[in-house]
Amino acid sequence: MVLTAIKKYPNQISMAFKRFPLASAMAFFTFIALVTNTEFARIGNNHFTRLFLWLAIYPIAALLIALATSLVQESRKSRSFRPQAIAGGAWFLLSIALVACSSIDDDPFYFGCTITLIYLIATFAVFFGPFWKQPNENGFWNFLQKNIKSAIIAVLVSAILLGALEGFVFGFAELFDSDPGEMIYFYIFYFCASVIAPILYFSGVPSIDECLEEKPALNKFASSTIRFLFIPVLAIGILLFYAYIVKFIVLWDMPDEGTASAFVSGFIIYLLALITAMHPMRLSTEQTTEKKLLKIFPAACIPLIILMSIDVMHIFIQESLSPEIIWVITINIYFYIIIAILLKEKIQRKSRYIAIVFCALFFVTTISPLNAHNIADLAGMKIIENEPAQQSSTVTKPAEKDTTEKFDSFEADISHSEIISFIIPEGAKEVAILDHYFDKSEFEYRGDTITFRITLSEDDENDADSSAAKPSTADSAKTKSNVYSFFTTKQELNDSLESIATDHAAIGIKELHTSQWSEKGRSLRIKGLLFTE
């Protein structure tokens, strides 16, 4: 039987080229792009940076778009080349525009998010596009199941071929005492990963008609695994979360910030994957236990998402509003939407709407004008603007007036977002991630000089937040801590300072924002790395 399957491969591969000619061509172009970028990186050629960036982002997305377009045309029984030309041409022009408008001096975050969103939409289009007009998810489920099988086989065969080819080259080099160089092994890997694996995958992609005609069904192994393994794991997990919720209500005790959110996020993803796999059980005319659980599980997870909301509120109260917190809030909202979609019986194509909402929220929080970074910056500016008024309202002694009078204000905003590594100072033994809003007691302006200090507990020298590493007053007697004092000048800040050093410590600056708008009104935030001896 295995031999019969192997004999079919040449014909299947030939059919893959006929079904997906442009996608197959893009697989070879991806290999060429990988080799080109590697070769120019080896010789240190930076004159064509934008070309290399384009070669890095264009081919794989073009492959996915071509594959999705071919599948949509297959579902509509269309053989016109126009849709491929329009879709491929649109991405070609858009990719050039994105690279041309980008700058290596700009923050690459928005560029990366834009490319990620395009890749997500192209991937979703492969699975949802051919079945967009179908009234249910039967075809989509069959297509997804067969594609997963095809992808696994393609990866395994490609891995075996990769090992065989590299073993052959290594053996040849040893037998003939030659040195082909290490790069040949990279290029063999590129070829297997970018050409062999996609072509083998294409050869196993099922036809759309086959997926529509076949009734969704699980084999005995899959049914038994879901019934006796995955469902019990989900049920036990929900019970454990409920036990923790009772503990939280009784003791009002939350774990470390973000722990509950992380566990709930993983659990909801597991729930979503399991419910998708159980789609054939939903179609059963019998009122089986599994069919009842499909209705119970989403509702049972609502308290878990509420627990995540409480955890998010706890983080928000303890820390200032940051892009990371906004993203966690968005994920929490997304989970509420997922549960609502799963519980709504009238929604027949649930997976489609879950994917659409995900892409929409991703766009809003990362790329749109209302993205998380802009909201966090706006909130920070509001705090700074309101601070002088708050200070003046608390002043009761005449001698302490003047906080809102005209003042020779100062502001510096440094961003080195393009830096991906820092030079480790000589003698440095420890490093901590620094992201800290300084209290007014921690820094001051003295003429043209700004001085500040960082207190770091020895027990937490590798903590991700310097503020978290600061011992409280009550614990200061028990916890030994080190205080590092730094100073710099306004001129250095205006010159986009990259690092600040002092005795036994140094700061590699990723971002720095400081301002002084009155004699007592001032702010300072630093993001980067703190190196200590």
Short mmCIF file of C-alpha atoms in Angstrom, two decimals:
data_model
loop_
_atom_site.label_atom_id
_atom_site.label_comp_id
_atom_site.label_asym_id
_atom_site.label_seq_id
_atom_site.Cartn_x
_atom_site.Cartn_y
_atom_site.Cartn_z
CA MET A 1 0.00 0.00 0.00
CA VAL A 2 2.90 2.33 0.80
CA LEU A 3 4.49 1.51 -2.56
CA THR A 4 1.24 2.37 -4.31
CA ALA A 5 1.14 5.75 -2.54
CA ILE A 6 4.77 6.45 -3.50
CA LYS A 7 4.02 5.64 -7.14
CA LYS A 8 1.30 8.29 -7.13
CA TYR A 9 3.69 11.07 -6.05
CA PRO A 10 5.12 11.94 -9.51
CA ASN A 11 1.61 12.31 -10.93
CA GLN A 12 0.46 14.32 -7.90
CA ILE A 13 3.46 16.65 -8.15
CA SER A 14 2.80 17.12 -11.86
CA MET A 15 -0.83 17.96 -11.06
CA ALA A 16 0.34 20.45 -8.40
CA PHE A 17 2.23 22.44 -11.06
CA LYS A 18 -0.88 22.44 -13.25
CA ARG A 19 -3.28 23.42 -10.43
CA PHE A 20 -1.05 26.06 -8.86
CA PRO A 21 1.40 27.29 -11.53
CA LEU A 22 2.00 30.75 -10.08
CA ALA A 23 2.26 29.50 -6.48
CA SER A 24 4.80 26.87 -7.62
CA ALA A 25 6.81 29.55 -9.44
CA MET A 26 6.80 31.64 -6.26
CA ALA A 27 8.26 28.67 -4.36
CA PHE A 28 11.31 28.74 -6.66
CA PHE A 29 11.48 32.54 -6.42
CA THR A 30 11.52 32.25 -2.63
CA PHE A 31 14.60 30.01 -2.89
CA ILE A 32 16.31 32.53 -5.16
CA ALA A 33 15.47 35.37 -2.74
CA LEU A 34 16.89 33.46 0.23
CA VAL A 35 20.13 32.70 -1.61
CA THR A 36 20.47 36.29 -2.84
CA ASN A 37 20.00 37.80 0.61
CA THR A 38 22.41 35.31 2.18
CA GLU A 39 25.12 35.93 -0.40
CA PHE A 40 24.96 39.71 -0.10
CA ALA A 41 24.83 39.48 3.70
CA ARG A 42 28.06 37.45 3.61
CA ILE A 43 29.95 40.14 1.71
CA GLY A 44 28.42 42.93 3.80
CA ASN A 45 26.76 44.74 0.90
CA ASN A 46 24.38 47.34 2.35
CA HIS A 47 23.88 49.38 -0.83
CA PHE A 48 20.70 47.56 -1.75
CA THR A 49 19.08 47.39 1.67
CA ARG A 50 15.57 48.05 0.38
CA LEU A 51 15.93 45.38 -2.30
CA PHE A 52 16.98 42.82 0.31
CA LEU A 53 14.07 43.85 2.51
CA TRP A 54 11.68 43.44 -0.41
CA LEU A 55 13.10 40.00 -1.20
CA ALA A 56 12.53 39.04 2.44
CA ILE A 57 8.84 40.00 2.57
CA TYR A 58 7.50 39.55 -0.96
CA PRO A 59 7.87 35.89 -2.10
CA ILE A 60 6.12 33.91 0.66
CA ALA A 61 3.14 36.26 0.78
CA ALA A 62 2.98 36.14 -3.04
CA LEU A 63 2.94 32.33 -2.83
CA LEU A 64 0.05 32.36 -0.34
CA ILE A 65 -1.93 34.90 -2.37
CA ALA A 66 -1.44 32.91 -5.58
CA LEU A 67 -2.50 29.69 -3.82
CA ALA A 68 -5.61 31.34 -2.33
CA THR A 69 -6.58 32.85 -5.69
CA SER A 70 -6.20 29.49 -7.46
CA LEU A 71 -8.39 27.76 -4.87
CA VAL A 72 -11.08 30.44 -5.09
CA GLN A 73 -11.09 30.13 -8.89
CA GLU A 74 -11.31 26.34 -8.57
CA SER A 75 -14.35 26.69 -6.31
CA ARG A 76 -15.98 28.95 -8.91
CA LYS A 77 -14.95 26.76 -11.89
CA SER A 78 -13.05 29.69 -13.39
CA ARG A 79 -9.86 29.41 -15.43
CA SER A 80 -9.35 33.09 -16.16
CA PHE A 81 -5.87 34.43 -15.45
CA ARG A 82 -7.24 37.89 -14.63
CA PRO A 83 -7.83 37.27 -10.88
CA GLN A 84 -4.27 36.01 -10.49
CA ALA A 85 -2.94 39.05 -12.34
CA ILE A 86 -4.97 41.46 -10.21
CA ALA A 87 -4.18 39.81 -6.85
CA GLY A 88 -0.49 39.22 -7.64
CA GLY A 89 -0.04 42.68 -9.16
CA ALA A 90 -1.72 44.37 -6.21
CA TRP A 91 0.63 42.67 -3.72
CA PHE A 92 3.65 43.38 -5.97
CA LEU A 93 2.89 47.11 -6.02
CA LEU A 94 1.91 47.21 -2.35
CA SER A 95 5.12 45.45 -1.28
CA ILE A 96 7.23 47.92 -3.28
CA ALA A 97 5.32 50.85 -1.76
CA LEU A 98 5.76 49.49 1.77
CA VAL A 99 9.51 49.04 1.33
CA ALA A 100 9.93 52.39 -0.44
CA CYS A 101 8.05 54.28 2.28
CA SER A 102 9.85 52.53 5.12
CA SER A 103 13.08 53.83 6.58
CA ILE A 104 15.74 51.97 8.51
CA ASP A 105 15.76 54.92 10.90
CA ASP A 106 12.08 54.52 11.73
CA ASP A 107 10.58 52.20 14.28
CA PRO A 108 10.19 48.89 12.40
CA PHE A 109 7.25 47.88 14.60
CA TYR A 110 4.50 49.27 12.33
CA PHE A 111 6.18 47.90 9.22
CA GLY A 112 6.41 44.46 10.82
CA CYS A 113 2.78 44.56 11.95
CA THR A 114 1.62 45.56 8.46
CA ILE A 115 3.48 42.64 6.88
CA THR A 116 2.20 40.28 9.58
CA LEU A 117 -1.41 41.35 8.91
CA ILE A 118 -0.97 40.75 5.16
CA TYR A 119 0.43 37.28 5.84
CA LEU A 120 -2.47 36.52 8.20
CA ILE A 121 -5.09 37.63 5.68
CA ALA A 122 -3.39 35.63 2.89
CA THR A 123 -3.27 32.50 5.09
CA PHE A 124 -6.90 32.84 6.14
CA ALA A 125 -7.85 33.39 2.49
CA VAL A 126 -6.38 29.99 1.59
CA PHE A 127 -8.76 28.23 3.99
CA PHE A 128 -11.85 30.46 3.98
CA GLY A 129 -11.82 31.93 0.47
CA PRO A 130 -12.90 28.79 -1.45
CA PHE A 131 -15.85 28.24 0.92
CA TRP A 132 -16.95 31.84 1.38
CA LYS A 133 -20.38 31.30 -0.19
CA GLN A 134 -21.05 27.96 1.50
CA PRO A 135 -23.88 27.96 4.09
CA ASN A 136 -21.93 25.90 6.63
CA GLU A 137 -18.41 24.88 7.65
CA ASN A 138 -18.47 21.32 6.31
CA GLY A 139 -16.27 22.02 3.29
CA PHE A 140 -13.93 24.20 5.33
CA TRP A 141 -13.54 21.49 7.99
CA ASN A 142 -12.74 18.78 5.42
CA PHE A 143 -10.30 21.09 3.66
CA LEU A 144 -8.58 22.03 6.93
CA GLN A 145 -8.24 18.41 8.04
CA LYS A 146 -6.80 17.23 4.72
CA ASN A 147 -4.45 20.23 4.52
CA ILE A 148 -3.03 19.50 7.96
CA LYS A 149 -2.33 15.93 6.86
CA SER A 150 -0.75 17.15 3.62
CA ALA A 151 1.42 19.68 5.47
CA ILE A 152 2.68 17.07 7.96
CA ILE A 153 3.60 14.65 5.16
CA ALA A 154 5.33 17.42 3.20
CA VAL A 155 7.42 18.47 6.21
CA LEU A 156 8.41 14.89 7.06
CA VAL A 157 9.38 13.99 3.48
CA SER A 158 11.31 17.26 3.10
CA ALA A 159 13.15 16.64 6.37
CA ILE A 160 14.13 13.14 5.24
CA LEU A 161 15.30 14.47 1.88
CA LEU A 162 17.22 17.26 3.62
CA GLY A 163 19.05 14.76 5.79
CA ALA A 164 19.81 12.53 2.80
CA LEU A 165 21.16 15.36 0.61
CA GLU A 166 23.29 16.92 3.33
CA GLY A 167 24.55 13.46 4.32
CA PHE A 168 25.49 12.80 0.70
CA VAL A 169 27.41 16.10 0.44
CA PHE A 170 29.18 15.45 3.73
CA GLY A 171 30.11 11.91 2.69
CA PHE A 172 31.34 13.09 -0.72
CA ALA A 173 33.50 15.75 0.96
CA GLU A 174 35.00 13.21 3.36
CA LEU A 175 35.69 10.59 0.67
CA PHE A 176 37.35 12.99 -1.76
CA ASP A 177 38.95 15.17 0.92
CA SER A 178 37.27 18.31 -0.38
CA ASP A 179 35.67 21.25 1.35
CA PRO A 180 32.46 22.50 -0.32
CA GLY A 181 32.00 25.10 2.42
CA GLU A 182 29.34 25.42 5.05
CA MET A 183 27.04 27.56 2.89
CA ILE A 184 26.09 24.60 0.70
CA TYR A 185 24.32 23.07 3.69
CA PHE A 186 22.33 26.28 4.14
CA TYR A 187 21.34 26.30 0.47
CA ILE A 188 20.23 22.66 0.60
CA PHE A 189 18.07 23.59 3.59
CA TYR A 190 16.68 26.60 1.72
CA PHE A 191 15.81 24.41 -1.28
CA CYS A 192 14.07 21.75 0.79
CA ALA A 193 12.18 24.30 2.90
CA SER A 194 11.18 26.76 0.17
CA VAL A 195 10.72 24.48 -2.86
CA ILE A 196 10.38 20.80 -1.93
CA ALA A 197 8.06 21.28 1.08
CA PRO A 198 5.61 23.68 -0.67
CA ILE A 199 5.44 21.56 -3.86
CA LEU A 200 4.81 18.39 -1.84
CA TYR A 201 2.17 20.28 0.13
CA PHE A 202 0.50 21.50 -3.07
CA SER A 203 0.38 17.91 -4.33
CA GLY A 204 -1.70 16.91 -1.30
CA VAL A 205 -4.12 19.85 -1.31
CA PRO A 206 -7.61 18.33 -1.82
CA SER A 207 -9.94 19.51 -4.55
CA ILE A 208 -12.71 21.88 -3.50
CA ASP A 209 -15.43 19.62 -4.94
CA GLU A 210 -14.09 16.70 -2.94
CA CYS A 211 -14.31 18.72 0.28
CA LEU A 212 -17.84 19.91 -0.46
CA GLU A 213 -19.18 16.48 -1.34
CA GLU A 214 -17.63 14.60 1.57
CA LYS A 215 -19.47 14.57 4.89
CA PRO A 216 -17.24 15.63 7.83
CA ALA A 217 -16.27 12.58 9.86
CA LEU A 218 -13.64 11.65 12.43
CA ASN A 219 -11.84 8.32 12.30
CA LYS A 220 -11.98 6.03 15.30
CA PHE A 221 -8.57 7.07 16.60
CA ALA A 222 -9.42 10.80 16.49
CA SER A 223 -12.85 10.22 18.07
CA SER A 224 -11.39 8.12 20.88
CA THR A 225 -8.58 10.61 21.52
CA ILE A 226 -11.02 13.51 21.74
CA ARG A 227 -13.49 11.56 23.89
CA PHE A 228 -11.04 10.02 26.36
CA LEU A 229 -8.15 12.50 26.40
CA PHE A 230 -8.82 16.02 25.17
CA ILE A 231 -12.33 16.45 26.60
CA PRO A 232 -11.30 15.21 30.09
CA VAL A 233 -8.28 17.54 30.04
CA LEU A 234 -10.56 20.47 29.19
CA ALA A 235 -13.08 19.52 31.88
CA ILE A 236 -10.41 19.10 34.57
CA GLY A 237 -8.84 22.40 33.55
CA ILE A 238 -12.15 24.24 33.94
CA LEU A 239 -12.68 22.68 37.40
CA LEU A 240 -9.18 23.73 38.49
CA PHE A 241 -9.86 27.29 37.33
CA TYR A 242 -13.14 27.27 39.26
CA ALA A 243 -11.29 26.09 42.38
CA TYR A 244 -8.86 28.96 42.00
CA ILE A 245 -11.72 31.45 41.50
CA VAL A 246 -13.21 30.27 44.82
CA LYS A 247 -9.82 30.75 46.47
CA PHE A 248 -9.55 34.22 44.97
CA ILE A 249 -13.01 35.20 46.26
CA VAL A 250 -12.27 33.88 49.75
CA LEU A 251 -8.70 35.16 50.16
CA TRP A 252 -8.75 37.97 47.60
CA ASP A 253 -5.33 36.83 46.50
CA MET A 254 -4.11 37.11 42.93
CA PRO A 255 -0.97 35.38 41.58
CA ASP A 256 1.90 37.32 40.00
CA GLU A 257 0.71 39.97 37.56
CA GLY A 258 -0.13 38.42 34.21
CA THR A 259 -0.05 34.79 35.36
CA ALA A 260 -3.82 34.32 35.30
CA SER A 261 -4.07 36.06 31.91
CA ALA A 262 -1.43 33.80 30.41
CA PHE A 263 -3.09 30.61 31.65
CA VAL A 264 -6.56 31.71 30.55
CA SER A 265 -5.25 32.71 27.10
CA GLY A 266 -3.67 29.30 26.56
CA PHE A 267 -6.81 27.59 27.80
CA ILE A 268 -9.13 29.50 25.45
CA ILE A 269 -6.90 28.70 22.48
CA TYR A 270 -7.05 25.02 23.48
CA LEU A 271 -10.86 25.27 23.74
CA LEU A 272 -11.11 26.85 20.29
CA ALA A 273 -8.91 24.16 18.70
CA LEU A 274 -10.88 21.36 20.38
CA ILE A 275 -14.28 22.74 19.36
CA THR A 276 -13.05 23.09 15.76
CA ALA A 277 -11.88 19.46 15.78
CA MET A 278 -15.24 18.35 17.20
CA HIS A 279 -17.24 19.86 14.31
CA PRO A 280 -18.41 16.42 13.00
CA MET A 281 -19.83 15.65 16.44
CA ARG A 282 -21.94 18.80 16.22
CA LEU A 283 -23.56 17.41 13.05
CA SER A 284 -24.65 14.21 14.77
CA THR A 285 -28.42 13.72 14.90
CA GLU A 286 -28.06 11.88 18.20
CA GLN A 287 -27.92 13.80 21.47
CA THR A 288 -24.50 12.48 22.45
CA THR A 289 -22.50 13.60 25.48
CA GLU A 290 -19.94 15.29 23.22
CA LYS A 291 -22.67 17.29 21.45
CA LYS A 292 -23.99 18.53 24.81
CA LEU A 293 -20.49 19.44 25.95
CA LEU A 294 -20.03 21.59 22.84
CA LYS A 295 -22.77 23.84 24.23
CA ILE A 296 -21.59 23.69 27.85
CA PHE A 297 -17.86 24.33 27.45
CA PRO A 298 -18.05 27.89 25.97
CA ALA A 299 -20.49 29.02 28.68
CA ALA A 300 -18.36 27.34 31.36
CA CYS A 301 -15.34 29.39 30.25
CA ILE A 302 -17.02 32.77 30.88
CA PRO A 303 -15.88 32.92 34.55
CA LEU A 304 -12.33 32.23 33.35
CA ILE A 305 -12.41 35.24 31.04
CA ILE A 306 -13.84 37.34 33.89
CA LEU A 307 -10.87 36.18 36.01
CA MET A 308 -8.58 37.39 33.23
CA SER A 309 -10.39 40.75 33.26
CA ILE A 310 -9.75 41.08 37.01
CA ASP A 311 -6.07 40.25 36.44
CA VAL A 312 -5.86 42.87 33.69
CA MET A 313 -7.48 45.49 35.96
CA HIS A 314 -4.97 44.58 38.68
CA ILE A 315 -2.07 45.11 36.26
CA PHE A 316 -3.59 48.38 35.03
CA ILE A 317 -3.91 49.74 38.59
CA GLN A 318 -0.39 48.71 39.56
CA GLU A 319 1.32 50.06 36.45
CA SER A 320 0.89 52.95 34.07
CA LEU A 321 -0.94 52.43 30.78
CA SER A 322 1.44 50.84 28.28
CA PRO A 323 1.01 49.27 24.81
CA GLU A 324 1.48 45.82 26.35
CA ILE A 325 -1.43 46.36 28.75
CA ILE A 326 -3.63 47.63 25.90
CA TRP A 327 -2.86 44.48 23.90
CA VAL A 328 -3.75 42.26 26.85
CA ILE A 329 -7.02 44.17 27.27
CA THR A 330 -7.73 43.66 23.55
CA ILE A 331 -7.06 39.92 23.85
CA ASN A 332 -9.44 39.78 26.80
CA ILE A 333 -12.14 41.52 24.74
CA TYR A 334 -11.46 39.13 21.86
CA PHE A 335 -12.08 36.15 24.13
CA TYR A 336 -15.48 37.55 25.09
CA ILE A 337 -16.28 37.87 21.38
CA ILE A 338 -15.15 34.27 20.73
CA ILE A 339 -17.43 32.94 23.47
CA ALA A 340 -20.35 35.00 22.14
CA ILE A 341 -19.81 33.60 18.63
CA LEU A 342 -19.56 30.03 19.91
CA LEU A 343 -22.75 30.36 21.98
CA LYS A 344 -24.78 31.94 19.17
CA GLU A 345 -26.55 29.00 17.53
CA LYS A 346 -27.65 30.99 14.45
CA ILE A 347 -24.03 31.60 13.41
CA GLN A 348 -23.20 28.68 11.12
CA ARG A 349 -19.74 29.75 10.00
CA LYS A 350 -18.16 30.50 13.36
CA SER A 351 -14.51 30.03 12.36
CA ARG A 352 -14.83 32.66 9.64
CA TYR A 353 -16.10 35.35 12.01
CA ILE A 354 -13.52 34.46 14.66
CA ALA A 355 -10.78 34.98 12.05
CA ILE A 356 -12.30 38.24 10.77
CA VAL A 357 -12.57 39.72 14.27
CA PHE A 358 -8.97 38.70 15.00
CA CYS A 359 -7.67 40.50 11.90
CA ALA A 360 -9.79 43.57 12.66
CA LEU A 361 -8.54 43.85 16.26
CA PHE A 362 -4.97 43.24 15.13
CA PHE A 363 -5.28 46.09 12.64
CA VAL A 364 -6.83 48.50 15.15
CA THR A 365 -4.31 47.89 17.95
CA THR A 366 -1.12 47.80 15.86
CA ILE A 367 -1.49 49.78 12.61
CA SER A 368 -4.46 52.14 12.77
CA PRO A 369 -4.27 55.68 14.25
CA LEU A 370 -5.91 54.20 17.38
CA ASN A 371 -3.07 51.71 17.88
CA ALA A 372 -1.81 50.78 21.33
CA HIS A 373 1.35 52.90 21.13
CA ASN A 374 -0.56 56.08 20.24
CA ILE A 375 -3.13 55.52 22.99
CA ALA A 376 -0.39 54.90 25.59
CA ASP A 377 1.53 58.01 24.49
CA LEU A 378 -1.64 60.12 24.55
CA ALA A 379 -2.45 58.89 28.07
CA GLY A 380 1.10 59.69 29.19
CA MET A 381 0.87 63.20 27.76
CA LYS A 382 -2.44 63.77 29.56
CA ILE A 383 -0.81 62.77 32.85
CA ILE A 384 2.07 65.18 32.23
CA GLU A 385 -0.31 68.02 31.25
CA ASN A 386 -2.50 67.50 34.32
CA GLU A 387 0.41 67.16 36.77
CA PRO A 388 1.16 70.91 37.16
CA ALA A 389 -2.49 71.63 37.93
CA GLN A 390 -2.57 68.80 40.48
CA GLN A 391 0.57 70.14 42.12
CA SER A 392 -0.75 73.69 42.36
CA SER A 393 -4.03 72.48 43.84
CA THR A 394 -2.18 70.77 46.70
CA VAL A 395 -0.04 73.79 47.60
CA THR A 396 -1.20 75.47 50.83
CA LYS A 397 1.81 77.60 51.83
CA PRO A 398 2.40 80.93 50.07
CA ALA A 399 6.13 80.16 49.91
CA GLU A 400 5.49 77.12 47.72
CA LYS A 401 3.56 78.89 44.98
CA ASP A 402 5.01 79.39 41.54
CA THR A 403 4.74 75.82 40.22
CA THR A 404 2.70 76.89 37.21
CA GLU A 405 4.41 80.19 36.48
CA LYS A 406 6.19 80.89 33.22
CA PHE A 407 9.30 78.76 33.07
CA ASP A 408 12.17 78.03 30.69
CA SER A 409 10.83 74.59 29.84
CA PHE A 410 12.87 71.71 28.49
CA GLU A 411 11.94 68.48 26.69
CA ALA A 412 14.00 65.67 25.18
CA ASP A 413 12.69 62.63 23.34
CA ILE A 414 15.22 59.95 22.35
CA SER A 415 14.36 56.81 20.39
CA HIS A 416 16.88 54.21 19.23
CA SER A 417 14.32 51.61 18.16
CA GLU A 418 16.59 50.41 15.33
CA ILE A 419 19.15 49.19 17.86
CA ILE A 420 18.81 45.44 18.37
CA SER A 421 21.90 44.94 20.55
CA PHE A 422 24.08 46.94 22.94
CA ILE A 423 27.82 46.85 23.53
CA ILE A 424 28.37 45.30 26.95
CA PRO A 425 30.48 47.69 29.09
CA GLU A 426 33.79 46.39 30.35
CA GLY A 427 33.40 44.72 33.75
CA ALA A 428 29.62 44.28 33.49
CA LYS A 429 28.41 41.04 35.09
CA GLU A 430 24.63 41.54 35.36
CA VAL A 431 22.02 42.99 33.05
CA ALA A 432 18.42 44.01 33.76
CA ILE A 433 15.69 45.18 31.40
CA LEU A 434 14.87 48.77 32.28
CA ASP A 435 11.43 50.30 31.67
CA HIS A 436 10.77 52.81 34.40
CA TYR A 437 8.80 55.98 35.05
CA PHE A 438 10.86 57.82 37.65
CA ASP A 439 9.25 59.39 40.70
CA LYS A 440 10.14 63.01 41.33
CA SER A 441 12.14 61.91 44.34
CA GLU A 442 14.36 59.83 42.05
CA PHE A 443 15.62 62.61 39.76
CA GLU A 444 16.09 66.36 39.56
CA TYR A 445 17.27 69.13 37.27
CA ARG A 446 20.24 71.20 38.38
CA GLY A 447 20.76 73.93 35.83
CA ASP A 448 21.76 72.19 32.60
CA THR A 449 22.32 68.85 34.34
CA ILE A 450 19.82 66.13 35.13
CA THR A 451 20.66 63.60 37.85
CA PHE A 452 18.75 60.44 38.66
CA ARG A 453 19.23 57.24 40.61
CA ILE A 454 18.14 53.62 40.23
CA THR A 455 17.72 51.36 43.25
CA LEU A 456 18.17 47.70 42.39
CA SER A 457 17.63 44.84 44.79
CA GLU A 458 20.32 42.17 44.60
CA ASP A 459 17.62 39.51 44.68
CA ASP A 460 15.98 40.98 41.58
CA GLU A 461 18.91 42.18 39.48
CA ASN A 462 17.55 40.36 36.46
CA ASP A 463 13.97 41.55 36.95
CA ALA A 464 12.24 42.75 33.81
CA ASP A 465 11.29 46.11 35.36
CA SER A 466 13.59 48.23 37.45
CA SER A 467 10.63 49.60 39.39
CA ALA A 468 9.66 46.10 40.38
CA ALA A 469 13.17 45.57 41.66
CA LYS A 470 12.99 48.50 44.09
CA PRO A 471 12.49 47.30 47.68
CA SER A 472 9.73 48.83 49.71
CA THR A 473 10.48 50.83 52.82
CA ALA A 474 9.32 47.97 55.00
CA ASP A 475 11.63 45.52 53.29
CA SER A 476 14.66 47.77 52.90
CA ALA A 477 16.13 46.57 56.16
CA LYS A 478 15.84 42.94 55.09
CA THR A 479 16.80 43.23 51.40
CA LYS A 480 20.22 44.46 50.44
CA SER A 481 20.02 46.86 47.52
CA ASN A 482 22.39 48.85 45.34
CA VAL A 483 21.82 52.48 44.40
CA TYR A 484 23.32 53.72 41.13
CA SER A 485 23.48 57.46 40.54
CA PHE A 486 23.63 58.84 37.00
CA PHE A 487 23.87 62.30 35.50
CA THR A 488 23.82 63.80 32.03
CA THR A 489 23.38 67.21 30.44
CA LYS A 490 20.58 68.75 28.43
CA GLN A 491 22.97 69.11 25.50
CA GLU A 492 23.75 65.38 25.52
CA LEU A 493 20.04 64.58 25.62
CA ASN A 494 19.42 66.84 22.64
CA ASP A 495 22.20 65.00 20.80
CA SER A 496 20.28 61.68 21.06
CA LEU A 497 22.42 60.14 23.77
CA GLU A 498 22.83 56.35 23.33
CA SER A 499 24.22 55.43 26.74
CA ILE A 500 24.82 56.82 30.23
CA ALA A 501 27.60 55.46 32.42
CA THR A 502 28.54 55.87 36.06
CA ASP A 503 30.65 53.98 38.56
CA HIS A 504 29.85 50.25 38.44
CA ALA A 505 26.82 50.69 36.12
CA ALA A 506 25.77 51.80 32.66
CA ILE A 507 22.48 52.23 30.75
CA GLY A 508 22.02 51.37 27.09
CA ILE A 509 19.18 53.64 25.99
CA LYS A 510 16.37 52.32 23.81
CA GLU A 511 13.92 55.15 24.56
CA LEU A 512 14.14 58.18 26.83
CA HIS A 513 11.64 60.94 27.41
CA THR A 514 12.07 63.75 29.90
CA SER A 515 10.56 67.19 30.31
CA GLN A 516 10.52 70.07 32.78
CA TRP A 517 7.68 72.56 32.50
CA SER A 518 7.94 74.37 35.87
CA GLU A 519 10.24 74.58 38.87
CA LYS A 520 8.69 71.44 40.32
CA GLY A 521 6.93 69.96 37.32
CA ARG A 522 9.09 67.34 35.64
CA SER A 523 8.94 63.79 34.25
CA LEU A 524 11.40 61.09 33.22
CA ARG A 525 11.02 57.68 31.62
CA ILE A 526 13.83 55.42 30.38
CA LYS A 527 13.63 52.13 28.46
CA GLY A 528 16.73 50.09 27.75
CA LEU A 529 19.22 47.80 29.48
CA LEU A 530 20.92 48.37 32.85
CA PHE A 531 24.42 46.84 33.06
CA THR A 532 25.93 46.43 36.52
CA GLU A 533 29.22 45.06 37.84
#
